């Protein structure tokens, strides 16, 4: 495999996993069998977290939830290319990425329950807070990466954001700043082709999102977002560039959102349901499991054991999250102002009265 970023033409996506028929399987240099199985474990962990969360939402046990079904390969493949001290800046779509660093499931479930037990200290995991405003974390990630560089560290940062985020001023400011300062940053765009109900065609006039990299003077690559190995390899190259002092890279991982934007969304009003069904048939975990089976690396019992372990982890996670004592309602108000206006006091009194 090439050790510099390969720039492919529009429409061309980097792939490693074949289709079991005409398209042959590739391999990624440097990944052992143990690595391949760990990638599988992580994919199953995220898939299980996501599927259980939708159920917990329907049961009224967590609040509105941003589904990431089908996005797991982008998250697992990219984060696997990082070292533990590298910093991750997730959006709501990557809410559970901390699991891959051992963060307890209860912490993330608590976040979705709106409970302060879900407010982790970013420095404990080198995972920043989940960013809900679109793209505002991109300048934060750029600043952190630049700061690490100024201190002579080899640490880099990765910022995850969607296709819609590339239209935001904060994306431009962060990308431009990182490029000018040669900050060790990986700009990872999950191009799922939808920003809630806005399709990619209404989002940009650019042929590809990776093309935007040209304007910043950095490399931009396009990769199949459903291919965990291709995502890993592309991110590893971007990380190597970052550590070598060559600055940021933009990775456009292309997929198609095959679940609702969030539990509050009904995409049947705007999405092509046939396309969704096609994508669901070709989803990233199934593709990777088929790849491992072709290599003879995934006996049924082993796959079952990985699923059982993840299911158990989630069961324990929701139990622990629900065992948290009720949060103090004053917290809703207490970090908003240095000098709180008098009206907040009466609002708090009213809230306490309602809560009984
Ligand atoms: C600054 C800002 N504007 C608007 C919103 C409302 N909003 C929430 S999700 C979303 C779409 C984002 O789409 P994309 O960047 O493609 O990410 P995806 O949800 O597809 O992962 C919007 C506009 C927001 N959260 N923040
Ligand atoms: Mg999107």
GROMACS .gro file of C-alpha atoms and ligand atoms in nm:
model
  383
    1UNK     CA    1   0.000   0.000   0.000
    2UNK     CA    2   0.116   0.352  -0.073
    3UNK     CA    3   0.254   0.540   0.224
    4UNK     CA    4   0.142   0.881   0.102
    5UNK     CA    5  -0.217   0.994   0.061
    6UNK     CA    6  -0.355   0.887  -0.272
    7UNK     CA    7  -0.585   1.134  -0.439
    8UNK     CA    8  -0.847   0.955  -0.647
    9UNK     CA    9  -1.073   1.106  -0.909
   10UNK     CA   10  -1.434   1.204  -0.840
   11UNK     CA   11  -1.655   0.904  -0.788
   12UNK     CA   12  -1.357   0.688  -0.697
   13UNK     CA   13  -1.355   0.563  -0.342
   14UNK     CA   14  -1.075   0.381  -0.167
   15UNK     CA   15  -1.176   0.027  -0.084
   16UNK     CA   16  -1.006  -0.276   0.066
   17UNK     CA   17  -1.296  -0.517   0.121
   18UNK     CA   18  -1.418  -0.692  -0.193
   19UNK     CA   19  -1.769  -0.815  -0.262
   20UNK     CA   20  -1.701  -1.189  -0.249
   21UNK     CA   21  -1.760  -1.205  -0.624
   22UNK     CA   22  -1.596  -0.996  -0.897
   23UNK     CA   23  -1.424  -0.745  -0.670
   24UNK     CA   24  -1.131  -0.910  -0.491
   25UNK     CA   25  -1.045  -0.855  -0.125
   26UNK     CA   26  -0.738  -0.649  -0.047
   27UNK     CA   27  -0.546  -0.632   0.275
   28UNK     CA   28  -0.391  -0.364   0.489
   29UNK     CA   29  -0.023  -0.397   0.561
   30UNK     CA   30   0.060  -0.400   0.931
   31UNK     CA   31  -0.273  -0.533   1.060
   32UNK     CA   32  -0.242  -0.867   1.240
   33UNK     CA   33  -0.521  -1.123   1.278
   34UNK     CA   34  -0.562  -0.992   1.630
   35UNK     CA   35  -0.614  -0.641   1.493
   36UNK     CA   36  -0.871  -0.769   1.243
   37UNK     CA   37  -1.067  -0.937   1.522
   38UNK     CA   38  -1.040  -0.632   1.747
   39UNK     CA   39  -1.186  -0.418   1.469
   40UNK     CA   40  -1.474  -0.665   1.455
   41UNK     CA   41  -1.526  -0.651   1.831
   42UNK     CA   42  -1.540  -0.273   1.817
   43UNK     CA   43  -1.787  -0.270   1.527
   44UNK     CA   44  -2.015  -0.507   1.716
   45UNK     CA   45  -1.983  -0.296   2.031
   46UNK     CA   46  -2.095   0.019   1.851
   47UNK     CA   47  -2.370  -0.161   1.658
   48UNK     CA   48  -2.505  -0.310   1.980
   49UNK     CA   49  -2.487   0.024   2.159
   50UNK     CA   50  -2.681   0.186   1.875
   51UNK     CA   51  -2.950  -0.079   1.839
   52UNK     CA   52  -3.006  -0.102   2.213
   53UNK     CA   53  -3.025   0.277   2.239
   54UNK     CA   54  -3.312   0.292   1.991
   55UNK     CA   55  -3.495   0.035   2.206
   56UNK     CA   56  -3.416   0.225   2.527
   57UNK     CA   57  -3.550   0.540   2.364
   58UNK     CA   58  -3.875   0.366   2.269
   59UNK     CA   59  -3.902   0.240   2.624
   60UNK     CA   60  -3.865   0.597   2.752
   61UNK     CA   61  -3.533   0.520   2.921
   62UNK     CA   62  -3.318   0.767   2.723
   63UNK     CA   63  -3.414   1.090   2.546
   64UNK     CA   64  -3.397   1.177   2.176
   65UNK     CA   65  -3.111   0.980   2.029
   66UNK     CA   66  -2.898   1.033   1.715
   67UNK     CA   67  -2.881   0.693   1.549
   68UNK     CA   68  -2.547   0.593   1.394
   69UNK     CA   69  -2.649   0.258   1.242
   70UNK     CA   70  -2.428   0.207   0.936
   71UNK     CA   71  -2.172   0.465   1.050
   72UNK     CA   72  -1.976   0.223   1.270
   73UNK     CA   73  -1.702   0.145   1.016
   74UNK     CA   74  -1.617   0.515   0.986
   75UNK     CA   75  -1.586   0.553   1.361
   76UNK     CA   76  -1.403   0.228   1.433
   77UNK     CA   77  -1.172   0.239   1.131
   78UNK     CA   78  -1.062   0.597   1.195
   79UNK     CA   79  -1.021   0.579   1.572
   80UNK     CA   80  -0.822   0.256   1.541
   81UNK     CA   81  -0.554   0.456   1.358
   82UNK     CA   82  -0.505   0.678   1.666
   83UNK     CA   83  -0.295   0.639   1.976
   84UNK     CA   84  -0.460   0.661   2.318
   85UNK     CA   85  -0.315   1.009   2.379
   86UNK     CA   86  -0.456   1.148   2.054
   87UNK     CA   87  -0.767   1.360   2.094
   88UNK     CA   88  -1.111   1.277   1.958
   89UNK     CA   89  -1.369   1.554   1.896
   90UNK     CA   90  -1.703   1.380   1.835
   91UNK     CA   91  -2.029   1.519   1.706
   92UNK     CA   92  -2.359   1.374   1.832
   93UNK     CA   93  -2.327   1.111   1.556
   94UNK     CA   94  -2.016   0.972   1.728
   95UNK     CA   95  -2.162   0.994   2.078
   96UNK     CA   96  -2.048   0.643   2.177
   97UNK     CA   97  -1.696   0.661   2.037
   98UNK     CA   98  -1.559   0.676   2.393
   99UNK     CA   99  -1.662   0.310   2.431
  100UNK     CA  100  -1.372   0.227   2.203
  101UNK     CA  101  -1.139   0.370   2.469
  102UNK     CA  102  -1.309   0.187   2.752
  103UNK     CA  103  -1.549   0.460   2.862
  104UNK     CA  104  -1.839   0.294   3.048
  105UNK     CA  105  -2.160   0.258   2.847
  106UNK     CA  106  -2.347   0.402   3.147
  107UNK     CA  107  -2.164   0.735   3.102
  108UNK     CA  108  -2.283   0.777   2.744
  109UNK     CA  109  -2.631   0.647   2.821
  110UNK     CA  110  -2.646   0.901   3.105
  111UNK     CA  111  -2.557   1.175   2.857
  112UNK     CA  112  -2.855   1.073   2.645
  113UNK     CA  113  -3.067   1.065   2.961
  114UNK     CA  114  -2.969   1.430   3.023
  115UNK     CA  115  -2.805   1.328   3.348
  116UNK     CA  116  -2.483   1.489   3.475
  117UNK     CA  117  -2.327   1.144   3.518
  118UNK     CA  118  -2.287   1.169   3.142
  119UNK     CA  119  -2.053   1.470   3.167
  120UNK     CA  120  -1.715   1.306   3.152
  121UNK     CA  121  -1.389   1.490   3.201
  122UNK     CA  122  -1.243   1.509   2.847
  123UNK     CA  123  -0.887   1.479   2.985
  124UNK     CA  124  -0.970   1.137   3.136
  125UNK     CA  125  -1.026   0.983   2.793
  126UNK     CA  126  -0.886   1.241   2.551
  127UNK     CA  127  -1.238   1.250   2.412
  128UNK     CA  128  -1.392   1.598   2.399
  129UNK     CA  129  -1.755   1.660   2.491
  130UNK     CA  130  -2.014   1.552   2.236
  131UNK     CA  131  -2.072   1.851   2.008
  132UNK     CA  132  -2.432   1.918   1.910
  133UNK     CA  133  -2.397   2.259   1.739
  134UNK     CA  134  -2.285   2.176   1.388
  135UNK     CA  135  -1.908   2.218   1.328
  136UNK     CA  136  -1.833   2.437   1.630
  137UNK     CA  137  -1.587   2.174   1.755
  138UNK     CA  138  -1.372   2.195   1.442
  139UNK     CA  139  -1.191   2.513   1.558
  140UNK     CA  140  -1.159   2.360   1.907
  141UNK     CA  141  -0.989   2.054   1.760
  142UNK     CA  142  -0.766   2.273   1.543
  143UNK     CA  143  -0.667   2.478   1.848
  144UNK     CA  144  -0.591   2.173   2.058
  145UNK     CA  145  -0.384   2.018   1.780
  146UNK     CA  146  -0.190   2.341   1.728
  147UNK     CA  147  -0.133   2.371   2.105
  148UNK     CA  148   0.009   2.018   2.120
  149UNK     CA  149   0.242   2.103   1.834
  150UNK     CA  150   0.360   2.421   2.008
  151UNK     CA  151   0.442   2.213   2.314
  152UNK     CA  152   0.648   1.974   2.104
  153UNK     CA  153   0.414   1.676   2.150
  154UNK     CA  154   0.351   1.423   1.877
  155UNK     CA  155  -0.019   1.404   1.969
  156UNK     CA  156  -0.276   1.470   1.700
  157UNK     CA  157  -0.651   1.534   1.700
  158UNK     CA  158  -0.939   1.413   1.490
  159UNK     CA  159  -1.264   1.605   1.443
  160UNK     CA  160  -1.574   1.419   1.321
  161UNK     CA  161  -1.848   1.607   1.139
  162UNK     CA  162  -2.107   1.554   0.870
  163UNK     CA  163  -2.158   1.664   0.511
  164UNK     CA  164  -2.387   1.944   0.629
  165UNK     CA  165  -2.114   2.072   0.860
  166UNK     CA  166  -1.894   2.156   0.560
  167UNK     CA  167  -2.128   2.449   0.484
  168UNK     CA  168  -2.069   2.605   0.826
  169UNK     CA  169  -1.836   2.896   0.892
  170UNK     CA  170  -1.682   2.710   1.184
  171UNK     CA  171  -1.573   2.427   0.954
  172UNK     CA  172  -1.404   2.674   0.721
  173UNK     CA  173  -1.236   2.862   1.006
  174UNK     CA  174  -1.110   2.545   1.171
  175UNK     CA  175  -0.986   2.385   0.849
  176UNK     CA  176  -0.818   2.704   0.729
  177UNK     CA  177  -0.657   2.775   1.064
  178UNK     CA  178  -0.526   2.419   1.099
  179UNK     CA  179  -0.387   2.426   0.746
  180UNK     CA  180  -0.211   2.761   0.791
  181UNK     CA  181  -0.065   2.654   1.127
  182UNK     CA  182   0.009   2.303   1.000
  183UNK     CA  183  -0.174   2.172   1.303
  184UNK     CA  184  -0.171   1.792   1.342
  185UNK     CA  185  -0.543   1.750   1.273
  186UNK     CA  186  -0.750   1.494   1.086
  187UNK     CA  187  -1.072   1.641   0.951
  188UNK     CA  188  -1.302   1.343   0.923
  189UNK     CA  189  -1.622   1.403   0.729
  190UNK     CA  190  -1.895   1.145   0.755
  191UNK     CA  191  -2.067   1.211   0.423
  192UNK     CA  192  -2.394   1.026   0.476
  193UNK     CA  193  -2.546   1.247   0.204
  194UNK     CA  194  -2.812   1.398   0.428
  195UNK     CA  195  -2.824   1.683   0.678
  196UNK     CA  196  -3.155   1.589   0.836
  197UNK     CA  197  -3.378   1.640   0.527
  198UNK     CA  198  -3.129   1.840   0.318
  199UNK     CA  199  -2.968   1.620   0.052
  200UNK     CA  200  -2.605   1.659  -0.047
  201UNK     CA  201  -2.712   1.800  -0.385
  202UNK     CA  202  -2.869   2.097  -0.206
  203UNK     CA  203  -2.574   2.128   0.033
  204UNK     CA  204  -2.290   2.205  -0.206
  205UNK     CA  205  -2.209   2.281  -0.567
  206UNK     CA  206  -1.871   2.109  -0.528
  207UNK     CA  207  -1.829   1.781  -0.711
  208UNK     CA  208  -1.698   1.613  -0.397
  209UNK     CA  209  -1.650   1.729  -0.040
  210UNK     CA  210  -1.288   1.618  -0.056
  211UNK     CA  211  -1.241   1.887  -0.324
  212UNK     CA  212  -1.280   2.149  -0.053
  213UNK     CA  213  -0.936   2.048   0.074
  214UNK     CA  214  -0.777   2.211  -0.232
  215UNK     CA  215  -0.891   2.553  -0.110
  216UNK     CA  216  -0.710   2.499   0.219
  217UNK     CA  217  -0.395   2.364   0.057
  218UNK     CA  218  -0.426   2.023   0.223
  219UNK     CA  219  -0.483   1.672   0.084
  220UNK     CA  220  -0.840   1.548   0.056
  221UNK     CA  221  -0.920   1.181   0.008
  222UNK     CA  222  -1.241   0.991  -0.055
  223UNK     CA  223  -1.297   0.656   0.101
  224UNK     CA  224  -1.579   0.406   0.115
  225UNK     CA  225  -1.729   0.478   0.458
  226UNK     CA  226  -1.870   0.125   0.477
  227UNK     CA  227  -1.524  -0.032   0.447
  228UNK     CA  228  -1.363  -0.034   0.791
  229UNK     CA  229  -1.023  -0.130   0.652
  230UNK     CA  230  -1.015   0.143   0.387
  231UNK     CA  231  -1.117   0.398   0.650
  232UNK     CA  232  -0.845   0.272   0.883
  233UNK     CA  233  -0.579   0.290   0.614
  234UNK     CA  234  -0.675   0.639   0.497
  235UNK     CA  235  -0.680   0.769   0.855
  236UNK     CA  236  -0.347   0.606   0.938
  237UNK     CA  237  -0.190   0.794   0.647
  238UNK     CA  238  -0.347   1.122   0.761
  239UNK     CA  239  -0.219   1.061   1.115
  240UNK     CA  240   0.131   0.987   0.984
  241UNK     CA  241   0.128   1.316   0.792
  242UNK     CA  242   0.007   1.501   1.100
  243UNK     CA  243   0.280   1.354   1.320
  244UNK     CA  244   0.544   1.425   1.058
  245UNK     CA  245   0.463   1.797   1.085
  246UNK     CA  246   0.287   1.809   0.747
  247UNK     CA  247  -0.040   1.943   0.885
  248UNK     CA  248  -0.403   1.846   0.848
  249UNK     CA  249  -0.583   1.625   0.595
  250UNK     CA  250  -0.948   1.600   0.501
  251UNK     CA  251  -1.102   1.255   0.475
  252UNK     CA  252  -1.441   1.229   0.308
  253UNK     CA  253  -1.591   0.895   0.404
  254UNK     CA  254  -1.884   0.831   0.176
  255UNK     CA  255  -2.188   0.640   0.290
  256UNK     CA  256  -2.564   0.681   0.283
  257UNK     CA  257  -2.773   0.746   0.589
  258UNK     CA  258  -2.985   0.434   0.618
  259UNK     CA  259  -3.156   0.512   0.948
  260UNK     CA  260  -3.352   0.820   1.058
  261UNK     CA  261  -3.146   1.127   1.146
  262UNK     CA  262  -3.253   1.075   1.507
  263UNK     CA  263  -3.536   0.914   1.698
  264UNK     CA  264  -3.739   1.234   1.648
  265UNK     CA  265  -3.721   1.210   1.267
  266UNK     CA  266  -3.941   1.032   1.011
  267UNK     CA  267  -3.735   1.022   0.691
  268UNK     CA  268  -4.008   0.849   0.487
  269UNK     CA  269  -4.128   1.202   0.402
  270UNK     CA  270  -3.809   1.286   0.211
  271UNK     CA  271  -3.576   0.988   0.161
  272UNK     CA  272  -3.562   0.728  -0.115
  273UNK     CA  273  -3.668   0.419   0.077
  274UNK     CA  274  -3.551   0.178  -0.193
  275UNK     CA  275  -3.202   0.325  -0.172
  276UNK     CA  276  -3.214   0.294   0.206
  277UNK     CA  277  -3.304  -0.074   0.176
  278UNK     CA  278  -3.015  -0.132  -0.066
  279UNK     CA  279  -2.774   0.036   0.175
  280UNK     CA  280  -2.904  -0.167   0.466
  281UNK     CA  281  -2.835  -0.486   0.270
  282UNK     CA  282  -2.478  -0.371   0.216
  283UNK     CA  283  -2.411  -0.239   0.567
  284UNK     CA  284  -2.061  -0.217   0.711
  285UNK     CA  285  -2.069  -0.483   0.983
  286UNK     CA  286  -2.210  -0.751   0.752
  287UNK     CA  287  -1.954  -0.661   0.487
  288UNK     CA  288  -1.669  -0.693   0.735
  289UNK     CA  289  -1.799  -1.020   0.880
  290UNK     CA  290  -1.820  -1.166   0.528
  291UNK     CA  291  -1.459  -1.054   0.469
  292UNK     CA  292  -1.341  -1.221   0.790
  293UNK     CA  293  -1.529  -1.539   0.701
  294UNK     CA  294  -1.364  -1.549   0.359
  295UNK     CA  295  -1.033  -1.537   0.546
  296UNK     CA  296  -1.152  -1.815   0.776
  297UNK     CA  297  -1.118  -1.586   1.079
  298UNK     CA  298  -1.472  -1.573   1.211
  299UNK     CA  299  -1.631  -1.899   1.318
  300UNK     CA  300  -1.999  -1.863   1.414
  301UNK     CA  301  -1.932  -1.929   1.784
  302UNK     CA  302  -1.670  -1.654   1.795
  303UNK     CA  303  -1.910  -1.404   1.632
  304UNK     CA  304  -2.182  -1.507   1.876
  305UNK     CA  305  -1.948  -1.463   2.176
  306UNK     CA  306  -1.857  -1.109   2.063
  307UNK     CA  307  -2.225  -1.019   2.030
  308UNK     CA  308  -2.309  -1.168   2.370
  309UNK     CA  309  -2.030  -0.970   2.537
  310UNK     CA  310  -2.153  -0.644   2.384
  311UNK     CA  311  -2.514  -0.716   2.477
  312UNK     CA  312  -2.412  -0.783   2.837
  313UNK     CA  313  -2.211  -0.462   2.849
  314UNK     CA  314  -2.516  -0.263   2.739
  315UNK     CA  315  -2.744  -0.441   2.983
  316UNK     CA  316  -2.508  -0.347   3.266
  317UNK     CA  317  -2.471   0.002   3.124
  318UNK     CA  318  -2.841   0.087   3.128
  319UNK     CA  319  -2.882  -0.063   3.474
  320UNK     CA  320  -2.598   0.153   3.605
  321UNK     CA  321  -2.731   0.465   3.430
  322UNK     CA  322  -3.077   0.412   3.577
  323UNK     CA  323  -2.930   0.360   3.923
  324UNK     CA  324  -2.789   0.715   3.926
  325UNK     CA  325  -2.966   0.930   4.186
  326UNK     CA  326  -3.190   1.200   4.035
  327UNK     CA  327  -2.993   1.506   3.930
  328UNK     CA  328  -3.021   1.833   4.119
  329UNK     CA  329  -3.252   2.054   3.904
  330UNK     CA  330  -3.043   2.358   4.004
  331UNK     CA  331  -2.775   2.228   3.766
  332UNK     CA  332  -2.991   2.335   3.471
  333UNK     CA  333  -2.926   2.694   3.574
  334UNK     CA  334  -2.601   2.691   3.766
  335UNK     CA  335  -2.340   2.710   3.489
  336UNK     CA  336  -2.520   2.949   3.255
  337UNK     CA  337  -2.418   3.290   3.398
  338UNK     CA  338  -2.138   3.436   3.612
  339UNK     CA  339  -2.398   3.676   3.758
  340UNK     CA  340  -2.735   3.506   3.721
  341UNK     CA  341  -3.031   3.741   3.659
  342UNK     CA  342  -3.296   3.743   3.931
  343UNK     CA  343  -3.546   3.572   3.700
  344UNK     CA  344  -3.341   3.250   3.714
  345UNK     CA  345  -3.411   3.218   4.083
  346UNK     CA  346  -3.787   3.230   4.029
  347UNK     CA  347  -3.754   2.989   3.732
  348UNK     CA  348  -3.568   2.743   3.956
  349UNK     CA  349  -3.827   2.777   4.231
  350UNK     CA  350  -4.099   2.708   3.972
  351UNK     CA  351  -3.913   2.402   3.840
  352UNK     CA  352  -3.867   2.265   4.191
  353UNK     CA  353  -4.238   2.319   4.258
  354UNK     CA  354  -4.332   2.126   3.939
  355UNK     CA  355  -4.091   1.843   4.020
  356UNK     CA  356  -4.243   1.827   4.368
  357LIG     C1  357  -2.515   2.541   1.430
  357LIG     C2  358  -2.630   2.448   1.414
  357LIG     N1  359  -2.724   2.472   1.320
  357LIG     C3  360  -2.827   2.386   1.304
  357LIG     C4  361  -2.839   2.275   1.383
  357LIG     C5  362  -2.956   2.179   1.364
  357LIG     N2  363  -2.908   2.053   1.308
  357LIG     C6  364  -2.893   1.944   1.385
  357LIG     S1  365  -2.835   1.813   1.298
  357LIG     C7  366  -2.829   1.902   1.155
  357LIG     C8  367  -2.785   1.839   1.026
  357LIG     C9  368  -2.639   1.810   1.023
  357LIG     O1  369  -2.608   1.730   0.912
  357LIG     P1  370  -2.464   1.673   0.887
  357LIG     O2  371  -2.362   1.777   0.916
  357LIG     O3  372  -2.464   1.614   0.752
  357LIG     O4  373  -2.447   1.561   1.000
  357LIG     P2  374  -2.527   1.423   1.016
  357LIG     O5  375  -2.638   1.452   1.112
  357LIG     O6  376  -2.577   1.380   0.883
  357LIG     O7  377  -2.427   1.328   1.075
  357LIG    C10  378  -2.874   2.032   1.176
  357LIG    C11  379  -2.884   2.135   1.071
  357LIG    C12  380  -2.740   2.254   1.481
  357LIG     N3  381  -2.741   2.147   1.560
  357LIG     N4  382  -2.636   2.341   1.493
  358LIG    MG1  383  -2.499   1.415   0.697
   0.00000   0.00000   0.00000
